[in-house]
Amino acid sequence: DKKITIAIDGFSSTGKSTLAKQLAKHLGYVYVDTGAMYRAVTYYAMQKGYIDDTHFDKTALIKDLPNINLRFSFNSELGFAEMYLNGENVEKVIRTLEVSNKVSRVAEVSEVRAKLVEQQQEMGADKGVVMDGRDIGTVVFPNAELKLYMTASAITRAQRRYDELIAKGDTVTYEQVLKNVEERDRIDSSREDSPLVKADDAIAIDNSKLTIQEQFDKVLRLVADVC
Ligand code: C5P
């Protein structure tokens, strides 16, 4: 079987990473969670005081970009790669609502995108990769052999994200999570640089009513079609 590139895009909490992890494991491919990279840059900007709830010093962040080193390191116990920022494991802290509430503003910055896209293209250069994000099929790998565009209702997605955060011990309300999901959807799909759009040749999958297994089976058939 030839190795291919699988690009998975969609709004937040549409189950992209669940599907991507399953596929990577099954196919023996590398999984790259590009959202984790934008989250890590956001966390860095928060630590440095470049961004908070009300202000964002883009110029300072842009100037500091060369000092941000991102690396994925596979954790065999967990079965997936964890995000490291300048040598520190930030896998957990980048998933908090504090980061989620700022990440879309950081992801609007073209200089940030250029840096991360370049690194993503390097990581996928040898194919055999499943990458999820917002612009993978449109910008990062426009020639990907298989492009998926995931959708699900905002309510379904907020409930999923809420359950996830609660399971991790976070204290958030459903309303806070729904508000964050809707706000990120709005910014991610209306920004100027690389907005979230379905690539013309992407296959749309609405998983509001699919179980994880049904979705996986469906996608494996699509993979078999192109391999
Ligand atoms: O996938 P996840 O929800 O973790 O992504 C967090 C945020 O990072 C998104 O809401 C979006 O603003 C940004 N992002 C992006 N392009 C990507 C991946 C994520 O702009 N390829």
PDB file of C-alpha atoms and ligand atoms in Angstrom:
ATOM      1  CA  ASP A   1       0.000   0.000   0.000  1.00  0.00           C
ATOM      2  CA  LYS A   2       1.267   3.455  -0.806  1.00  0.00           C
ATOM      3  CA  LYS A   3       1.540   5.977   2.011  1.00  0.00           C
ATOM      4  CA  ILE A   4      -0.746   8.967   1.703  1.00  0.00           C
ATOM      5  CA  THR A   5      -1.440  12.270   3.432  1.00  0.00           C
ATOM      6  CA  ILE A   6      -4.747  12.553   5.252  1.00  0.00           C
ATOM      7  CA  ALA A   7      -5.954  16.091   5.982  1.00  0.00           C
ATOM      8  CA  ILE A   8      -8.768  16.553   8.505  1.00  0.00           C
ATOM      9  CA  ASP A   9     -10.305  19.982   8.955  1.00  0.00           C
ATOM     10  CA  GLY A  10     -13.348  21.296  10.738  1.00  0.00           C
ATOM     11  CA  PHE A  11     -14.721  23.435  13.540  1.00  0.00           C
ATOM     12  CA  SER A  12     -13.609  22.837  17.110  1.00  0.00           C
ATOM     13  CA  SER A  13     -14.714  19.669  18.874  1.00  0.00           C
ATOM     14  CA  THR A  14     -16.027  17.929  15.783  1.00  0.00           C
ATOM     15  CA  GLY A  15     -14.119  14.804  16.764  1.00  0.00           C
ATOM     16  CA  LYS A  16     -11.181  15.463  14.445  1.00  0.00           C
ATOM     17  CA  SER A  17      -8.514  14.343  16.884  1.00  0.00           C
ATOM     18  CA  THR A  18     -10.392  11.199  17.939  1.00  0.00           C
ATOM     19  CA  LEU A  19     -10.652  10.145  14.311  1.00  0.00           C
ATOM     20  CA  ALA A  20      -7.098  11.205  13.458  1.00  0.00           C
ATOM     21  CA  LYS A  21      -5.632   9.227  16.364  1.00  0.00           C
ATOM     22  CA  GLN A  22      -7.636   6.112  15.410  1.00  0.00           C
ATOM     23  CA  LEU A  23      -6.520   6.372  11.787  1.00  0.00           C
ATOM     24  CA  ALA A  24      -2.864   6.952  12.632  1.00  0.00           C
ATOM     25  CA  LYS A  25      -2.813   3.969  14.956  1.00  0.00           C
ATOM     26  CA  HIS A  26      -4.575   1.690  12.475  1.00  0.00           C
ATOM     27  CA  LEU A  27      -2.447   2.726   9.492  1.00  0.00           C
ATOM     28  CA  GLY A  28       0.846   3.106  11.364  1.00  0.00           C
ATOM     29  CA  TYR A  29       0.933   6.784  10.399  1.00  0.00           C
ATOM     30  CA  VAL A  30       2.151   9.816  12.304  1.00  0.00           C
ATOM     31  CA  TYR A  31      -0.592  11.970  13.840  1.00  0.00           C
ATOM     32  CA  VAL A  32      -0.030  15.719  13.985  1.00  0.00           C
ATOM     33  CA  ASP A  33      -2.420  17.841  16.062  1.00  0.00           C
ATOM     34  CA  THR A  34      -1.832  21.312  14.606  1.00  0.00           C
ATOM     35  CA  GLY A  35      -4.254  22.895  17.096  1.00  0.00           C
ATOM     36  CA  ALA A  36      -1.781  21.937  19.832  1.00  0.00           C
ATOM     37  CA  MET A  37       0.863  24.068  18.090  1.00  0.00           C
ATOM     38  CA  TYR A  38      -1.381  27.163  17.997  1.00  0.00           C
ATOM     39  CA  ARG A  39      -2.312  26.469  21.618  1.00  0.00           C
ATOM     40  CA  ALA A  40       1.347  26.212  22.660  1.00  0.00           C
ATOM     41  CA  VAL A  41       2.186  29.549  21.006  1.00  0.00           C
ATOM     42  CA  THR A  42      -0.814  31.057  22.815  1.00  0.00           C
ATOM     43  CA  TYR A  43       0.356  29.653  26.129  1.00  0.00           C
ATOM     44  CA  TYR A  44       3.803  31.147  25.490  1.00  0.00           C
ATOM     45  CA  ALA A  45       2.233  34.545  24.720  1.00  0.00           C
ATOM     46  CA  MET A  46       0.233  34.342  27.967  1.00  0.00           C
ATOM     47  CA  GLN A  47       3.333  33.499  30.009  1.00  0.00           C
ATOM     48  CA  LYS A  48       5.177  36.444  28.496  1.00  0.00           C
ATOM     49  CA  GLY A  49       2.254  38.785  29.130  1.00  0.00           C
ATOM     50  CA  TYR A  50       1.696  39.487  25.430  1.00  0.00           C
ATOM     51  CA  ILE A  51      -1.957  38.504  25.595  1.00  0.00           C
ATOM     52  CA  ASP A  52      -4.699  38.532  28.203  1.00  0.00           C
ATOM     53  CA  ASP A  53      -8.479  38.839  28.080  1.00  0.00           C
ATOM     54  CA  THR A  54      -8.437  42.447  26.938  1.00  0.00           C
ATOM     55  CA  HIS A  55      -5.144  43.226  25.217  1.00  0.00           C
ATOM     56  CA  PHE A  56      -2.847  41.575  22.711  1.00  0.00           C
ATOM     57  CA  ASP A  57       0.620  42.889  21.823  1.00  0.00           C
ATOM     58  CA  LYS A  58       1.031  41.218  18.438  1.00  0.00           C
ATOM     59  CA  THR A  59       4.263  43.048  17.636  1.00  0.00           C
ATOM     60  CA  ALA A  60       5.963  41.690  20.754  1.00  0.00           C
ATOM     61  CA  LEU A  61       4.841  38.143  19.978  1.00  0.00           C
ATOM     62  CA  ILE A  62       5.977  38.367  16.351  1.00  0.00           C
ATOM     63  CA  LYS A  63       9.394  39.605  17.450  1.00  0.00           C
ATOM     64  CA  ASP A  64       9.688  36.743  19.918  1.00  0.00           C
ATOM     65  CA  LEU A  65       8.595  33.978  17.492  1.00  0.00           C
ATOM     66  CA  PRO A  66      12.163  32.769  16.754  1.00  0.00           C
ATOM     67  CA  ASN A  67      12.482  31.881  20.453  1.00  0.00           C
ATOM     68  CA  ILE A  68       9.530  29.523  20.379  1.00  0.00           C
ATOM     69  CA  ASN A  69      10.537  25.918  19.872  1.00  0.00           C
ATOM     70  CA  LEU A  70       7.750  23.397  19.397  1.00  0.00           C
ATOM     71  CA  ARG A  71       8.255  19.665  19.379  1.00  0.00           C
ATOM     72  CA  PHE A  72       6.019  16.612  19.570  1.00  0.00           C
ATOM     73  CA  SER A  73       7.280  13.670  21.564  1.00  0.00           C
ATOM     74  CA  PHE A  74       5.538  10.315  21.347  1.00  0.00           C
ATOM     75  CA  ASN A  75       4.357   8.944  24.688  1.00  0.00           C
ATOM     76  CA  SER A  76       4.002   5.190  24.252  1.00  0.00           C
ATOM     77  CA  GLU A  77       1.912   4.833  27.410  1.00  0.00           C
ATOM     78  CA  LEU A  78      -0.647   7.328  26.149  1.00  0.00           C
ATOM     79  CA  GLY A  79      -0.328   6.174  22.543  1.00  0.00           C
ATOM     80  CA  PHE A  80       0.028   9.681  21.135  1.00  0.00           C
ATOM     81  CA  ALA A  81       2.541  12.515  20.902  1.00  0.00           C
ATOM     82  CA  GLU A  82       2.615  15.214  23.557  1.00  0.00           C
ATOM     83  CA  MET A  83       3.364  18.864  22.893  1.00  0.00           C
ATOM     84  CA  TYR A  84       6.617  20.352  24.209  1.00  0.00           C
ATOM     85  CA  LEU A  85       7.244  24.096  24.324  1.00  0.00           C
ATOM     86  CA  ASN A  86      10.923  25.016  24.734  1.00  0.00           C
ATOM     87  CA  GLY A  87      11.520  21.647  26.355  1.00  0.00           C
ATOM     88  CA  GLU A  88       8.549  21.784  28.737  1.00  0.00           C
ATOM     89  CA  ASN A  89       5.660  19.341  28.448  1.00  0.00           C
ATOM     90  CA  VAL A  90       2.620  21.598  27.960  1.00  0.00           C
ATOM     91  CA  GLU A  91       0.193  18.925  26.769  1.00  0.00           C
ATOM     92  CA  LYS A  92      -2.240  19.452  29.661  1.00  0.00           C
ATOM     93  CA  VAL A  93      -2.043  23.184  30.213  1.00  0.00           C
ATOM     94  CA  ILE A  94      -2.722  24.049  26.559  1.00  0.00           C
ATOM     95  CA  ARG A  95      -6.155  22.380  26.749  1.00  0.00           C
ATOM     96  CA  THR A  96      -7.570  24.681  29.425  1.00  0.00           C
ATOM     97  CA  LEU A  97     -10.384  27.142  28.725  1.00  0.00           C
ATOM     98  CA  GLU A  98      -7.993  30.051  29.471  1.00  0.00           C
ATOM     99  CA  VAL A  99      -5.925  29.042  26.447  1.00  0.00           C
ATOM    100  CA  SER A 100      -8.991  28.166  24.347  1.00  0.00           C
ATOM    101  CA  ASN A 101     -10.365  31.647  24.945  1.00  0.00           C
ATOM    102  CA  LYS A 102      -7.294  33.300  23.389  1.00  0.00           C
ATOM    103  CA  VAL A 103      -5.999  30.854  20.806  1.00  0.00           C
ATOM    104  CA  SER A 104      -8.142  32.045  17.893  1.00  0.00           C
ATOM    105  CA  ARG A 105      -6.807  35.585  18.246  1.00  0.00           C
ATOM    106  CA  VAL A 106      -3.232  34.296  18.135  1.00  0.00           C
ATOM    107  CA  ALA A 107      -4.076  32.065  15.157  1.00  0.00           C
ATOM    108  CA  GLU A 108      -5.162  35.132  13.181  1.00  0.00           C
ATOM    109  CA  VAL A 109      -1.576  36.420  13.073  1.00  0.00           C
ATOM    110  CA  SER A 110      -0.021  35.658   9.666  1.00  0.00           C
ATOM    111  CA  GLU A 111       3.536  35.455  11.024  1.00  0.00           C
ATOM    112  CA  VAL A 112       2.439  32.820  13.529  1.00  0.00           C
ATOM    113  CA  ARG A 113       0.691  30.838  10.804  1.00  0.00           C
ATOM    114  CA  ALA A 114       3.683  31.020   8.451  1.00  0.00           C
ATOM    115  CA  LYS A 115       5.998  29.603  11.108  1.00  0.00           C
ATOM    116  CA  LEU A 116       3.666  26.772  12.069  1.00  0.00           C
ATOM    117  CA  VAL A 117       2.652  25.873   8.514  1.00  0.00           C
ATOM    118  CA  GLU A 118       6.301  25.521   7.518  1.00  0.00           C
ATOM    119  CA  GLN A 119       6.934  23.154  10.414  1.00  0.00           C
ATOM    120  CA  GLN A 120       3.781  21.173   9.584  1.00  0.00           C
ATOM    121  CA  GLN A 121       4.844  20.772   5.959  1.00  0.00           C
ATOM    122  CA  GLU A 122       8.209  19.443   7.122  1.00  0.00           C
ATOM    123  CA  MET A 123       6.542  16.955   9.460  1.00  0.00           C
ATOM    124  CA  GLY A 124       4.397  15.638   6.621  1.00  0.00           C
ATOM    125  CA  ALA A 125       7.035  15.686   3.908  1.00  0.00           C
ATOM    126  CA  ASP A 126       7.397  11.881   3.831  1.00  0.00           C
ATOM    127  CA  LYS A 127       3.617  11.235   3.763  1.00  0.00           C
ATOM    128  CA  GLY A 128       2.157   8.583   6.037  1.00  0.00           C
ATOM    129  CA  VAL A 129       0.685  11.374   8.108  1.00  0.00           C
ATOM    130  CA  VAL A 130      -2.731  12.253   9.502  1.00  0.00           C
ATOM    131  CA  MET A 131      -2.934  15.954  10.284  1.00  0.00           C
ATOM    132  CA  ASP A 132      -5.888  17.781  11.766  1.00  0.00           C
ATOM    133  CA  GLY A 133      -6.626  21.494  12.005  1.00  0.00           C
ATOM    134  CA  ARG A 134      -8.448  24.244  10.123  1.00  0.00           C
ATOM    135  CA  ASP A 135      -6.346  24.809   7.000  1.00  0.00           C
ATOM    136  CA  ILE A 136      -4.686  21.455   6.340  1.00  0.00           C
ATOM    137  CA  GLY A 137      -6.532  20.586   3.126  1.00  0.00           C
ATOM    138  CA  THR A 138      -6.557  24.169   1.874  1.00  0.00           C
ATOM    139  CA  VAL A 139      -3.131  25.575   2.798  1.00  0.00           C
ATOM    140  CA  VAL A 140      -0.762  23.074   4.442  1.00  0.00           C
ATOM    141  CA  PHE A 141      -1.340  20.103   2.102  1.00  0.00           C
ATOM    142  CA  PRO A 142      -3.510  21.213  -0.812  1.00  0.00           C
ATOM    143  CA  ASN A 143      -2.441  18.032  -2.636  1.00  0.00           C
ATOM    144  CA  ALA A 144      -3.386  15.608   0.146  1.00  0.00           C
ATOM    145  CA  GLU A 145      -4.769  12.356  -1.275  1.00  0.00           C
ATOM    146  CA  LEU A 146      -7.625  12.317   1.233  1.00  0.00           C
ATOM    147  CA  LYS A 147      -9.293  15.389   2.706  1.00  0.00           C
ATOM    148  CA  LEU A 148     -12.047  15.205   5.278  1.00  0.00           C
ATOM    149  CA  TYR A 149     -14.188  18.082   6.484  1.00  0.00           C
ATOM    150  CA  MET A 150     -15.881  17.304   9.776  1.00  0.00           C
ATOM    151  CA  THR A 151     -19.041  18.956  10.981  1.00  0.00           C
ATOM    152  CA  ALA A 152     -21.447  18.561  13.890  1.00  0.00           C
ATOM    153  CA  SER A 153     -23.920  20.922  15.520  1.00  0.00           C
ATOM    154  CA  ALA A 154     -22.525  23.515  17.967  1.00  0.00           C
ATOM    155  CA  ILE A 155     -24.586  21.994  20.762  1.00  0.00           C
ATOM    156  CA  THR A 156     -23.241  18.486  20.154  1.00  0.00           C
ATOM    157  CA  ARG A 157     -19.713  19.867  20.066  1.00  0.00           C
ATOM    158  CA  ALA A 158     -20.024  21.974  23.201  1.00  0.00           C
ATOM    159  CA  GLN A 159     -21.436  19.003  25.091  1.00  0.00           C
ATOM    160  CA  ARG A 160     -18.496  16.840  23.999  1.00  0.00           C
ATOM    161  CA  ARG A 161     -15.916  19.453  24.954  1.00  0.00           C
ATOM    162  CA  TYR A 162     -17.688  20.066  28.274  1.00  0.00           C
ATOM    163  CA  ASP A 163     -17.687  16.335  29.111  1.00  0.00           C
ATOM    164  CA  GLU A 164     -13.984  16.183  28.230  1.00  0.00           C
ATOM    165  CA  LEU A 165     -13.043  19.117  30.468  1.00  0.00           C
ATOM    166  CA  ILE A 166     -15.135  17.866  33.385  1.00  0.00           C
ATOM    167  CA  ALA A 167     -13.575  14.399  33.056  1.00  0.00           C
ATOM    168  CA  LYS A 168     -10.160  16.093  33.377  1.00  0.00           C
ATOM    169  CA  GLY A 169     -11.267  17.758  36.600  1.00  0.00           C
ATOM    170  CA  ASP A 170     -11.721  21.259  35.166  1.00  0.00           C
ATOM    171  CA  THR A 171     -14.407  23.436  36.735  1.00  0.00           C
ATOM    172  CA  VAL A 172     -16.263  25.010  33.841  1.00  0.00           C
ATOM    173  CA  THR A 173     -19.918  25.481  33.019  1.00  0.00           C
ATOM    174  CA  TYR A 174     -21.612  24.218  29.883  1.00  0.00           C
ATOM    175  CA  GLU A 175     -22.494  27.830  28.981  1.00  0.00           C
ATOM    176  CA  GLN A 176     -18.822  28.887  29.141  1.00  0.00           C
ATOM    177  CA  VAL A 177     -17.844  26.043  26.847  1.00  0.00           C
ATOM    178  CA  LEU A 178     -20.646  26.723  24.350  1.00  0.00           C
ATOM    179  CA  LYS A 179     -19.695  30.398  24.261  1.00  0.00           C
ATOM    180  CA  ASN A 180     -16.044  29.498  23.579  1.00  0.00           C
ATOM    181  CA  VAL A 181     -16.943  27.029  20.818  1.00  0.00           C
ATOM    182  CA  GLU A 182     -19.188  29.582  19.078  1.00  0.00           C
ATOM    183  CA  GLU A 183     -16.656  32.389  19.445  1.00  0.00           C
ATOM    184  CA  ARG A 184     -13.792  30.311  18.020  1.00  0.00           C
ATOM    185  CA  ASP A 185     -15.993  29.137  15.126  1.00  0.00           C
ATOM    186  CA  ARG A 186     -16.737  32.765  14.316  1.00  0.00           C
ATOM    187  CA  ILE A 187     -13.120  33.967  14.416  1.00  0.00           C
ATOM    188  CA  ASP A 188     -11.662  30.870  12.707  1.00  0.00           C
ATOM    189  CA  SER A 189     -14.051  31.040   9.754  1.00  0.00           C
ATOM    190  CA  SER A 190     -13.974  34.821   9.260  1.00  0.00           C
ATOM    191  CA  ARG A 191     -10.253  35.594   9.616  1.00  0.00           C
ATOM    192  CA  GLU A 192      -8.378  36.918   6.600  1.00  0.00           C
ATOM    193  CA  ASP A 193      -5.440  34.493   6.548  1.00  0.00           C
ATOM    194  CA  SER A 194      -6.370  30.851   5.955  1.00  0.00           C
ATOM    195  CA  PRO A 195      -9.962  30.902   7.223  1.00  0.00           C
ATOM    196  CA  LEU A 196     -11.660  27.595   7.942  1.00  0.00           C
ATOM    197  CA  VAL A 197     -13.404  26.588   4.710  1.00  0.00           C
ATOM    198  CA  LYS A 198     -14.121  23.247   3.158  1.00  0.00           C
ATOM    199  CA  ALA A 199     -11.656  22.482   0.359  1.00  0.00           C
ATOM    200  CA  ASP A 200     -13.541  21.795  -2.892  1.00  0.00           C
ATOM    201  CA  ASP A 201     -12.262  18.238  -2.970  1.00  0.00           C
ATOM    202  CA  ALA A 202     -12.808  17.501   0.742  1.00  0.00           C
ATOM    203  CA  ILE A 203     -15.395  14.936   1.788  1.00  0.00           C
ATOM    204  CA  ALA A 204     -17.818  16.310   4.372  1.00  0.00           C
ATOM    205  CA  ILE A 205     -18.667  14.113   7.341  1.00  0.00           C
ATOM    206  CA  ASP A 206     -21.410  15.196   9.726  1.00  0.00           C
ATOM    207  CA  ASN A 207     -20.897  13.066  12.788  1.00  0.00           C
ATOM    208  CA  SER A 208     -23.677  14.449  15.004  1.00  0.00           C
ATOM    209  CA  LYS A 209     -25.445  11.138  14.607  1.00  0.00           C
ATOM    210  CA  LEU A 210     -22.543   8.764  13.994  1.00  0.00           C
ATOM    211  CA  THR A 211     -20.886   6.702  16.691  1.00  0.00           C
ATOM    212  CA  ILE A 212     -17.091   6.835  16.820  1.00  0.00           C
ATOM    213  CA  GLN A 213     -16.986   3.307  15.376  1.00  0.00           C
ATOM    214  CA  GLU A 214     -19.406   4.109  12.529  1.00  0.00           C
ATOM    215  CA  GLN A 215     -17.380   7.153  11.621  1.00  0.00           C
ATOM    216  CA  PHE A 216     -14.122   5.187  11.708  1.00  0.00           C
ATOM    217  CA  ASP A 217     -15.528   2.428   9.457  1.00  0.00           C
ATOM    218  CA  LYS A 218     -16.800   4.986   7.001  1.00  0.00           C
ATOM    219  CA  VAL A 219     -13.419   6.732   6.794  1.00  0.00           C
ATOM    220  CA  LEU A 220     -11.493   3.443   6.460  1.00  0.00           C
ATOM    221  CA  ARG A 221     -13.544   2.738   3.331  1.00  0.00           C
ATOM    222  CA  LEU A 222     -12.547   6.156   1.979  1.00  0.00           C
ATOM    223  CA  VAL A 223      -8.889   5.430   2.734  1.00  0.00           C
ATOM    224  CA  ALA A 224      -9.117   2.070   0.946  1.00  0.00           C
ATOM    225  CA  ASP A 225     -10.547   3.869  -2.113  1.00  0.00           C
ATOM    226  CA  VAL A 226      -7.469   6.069  -2.520  1.00  0.00           C
ATOM    227  CA  CYS A 227      -4.737   3.628  -1.465  1.00  0.00           C
TER     228      CYS A 227
HETATM  229  O1  C5P B   1      -7.982  22.005  17.049  1.00  0.00           O
HETATM  230  P1  C5P B   1      -8.072  22.921  18.255  1.00  0.00           P
HETATM  231  O2  C5P B   1      -9.485  23.206  18.661  1.00  0.00           O
HETATM  232  O3  C5P B   1      -7.226  22.475  19.388  1.00  0.00           O
HETATM  233  O4  C5P B   1      -7.442  24.297  17.723  1.00  0.00           O
HETATM  234  C1  C5P B   1      -7.339  25.425  18.553  1.00  0.00           C
HETATM  235  C2  C5P B   1      -7.371  26.692  17.715  1.00  0.00           C
HETATM  236  O5  C5P B   1      -6.175  26.807  16.946  1.00  0.00           O
HETATM  237  C3  C5P B   1      -8.502  26.817  16.704  1.00  0.00           C
HETATM  238  O6  C5P B   1      -9.693  27.317  17.287  1.00  0.00           O
HETATM  239  C4  C5P B   1      -7.911  27.788  15.686  1.00  0.00           C
HETATM  240  O7  C5P B   1      -8.056  29.127  16.109  1.00  0.00           O
HETATM  241  C5  C5P B   1      -6.441  27.450  15.707  1.00  0.00           C
HETATM  242  N1  C5P B   1      -6.026  26.564  14.610  1.00  0.00           N
HETATM  243  C6  C5P B   1      -5.792  27.124  13.370  1.00  0.00           C
HETATM  244  N2  C5P B   1      -5.303  26.342  12.351  1.00  0.00           N
HETATM  245  C7  C5P B   1      -5.065  25.045  12.537  1.00  0.00           C
HETATM  246  C8  C5P B   1      -5.330  24.448  13.787  1.00  0.00           C
HETATM  247  C9  C5P B   1      -5.826  25.232  14.812  1.00  0.00           C
HETATM  248  O8  C5P B   1      -6.008  28.313  13.180  1.00  0.00           O
HETATM  249  N3  C5P B   1      -4.572  24.320  11.537  1.00  0.00           N
END
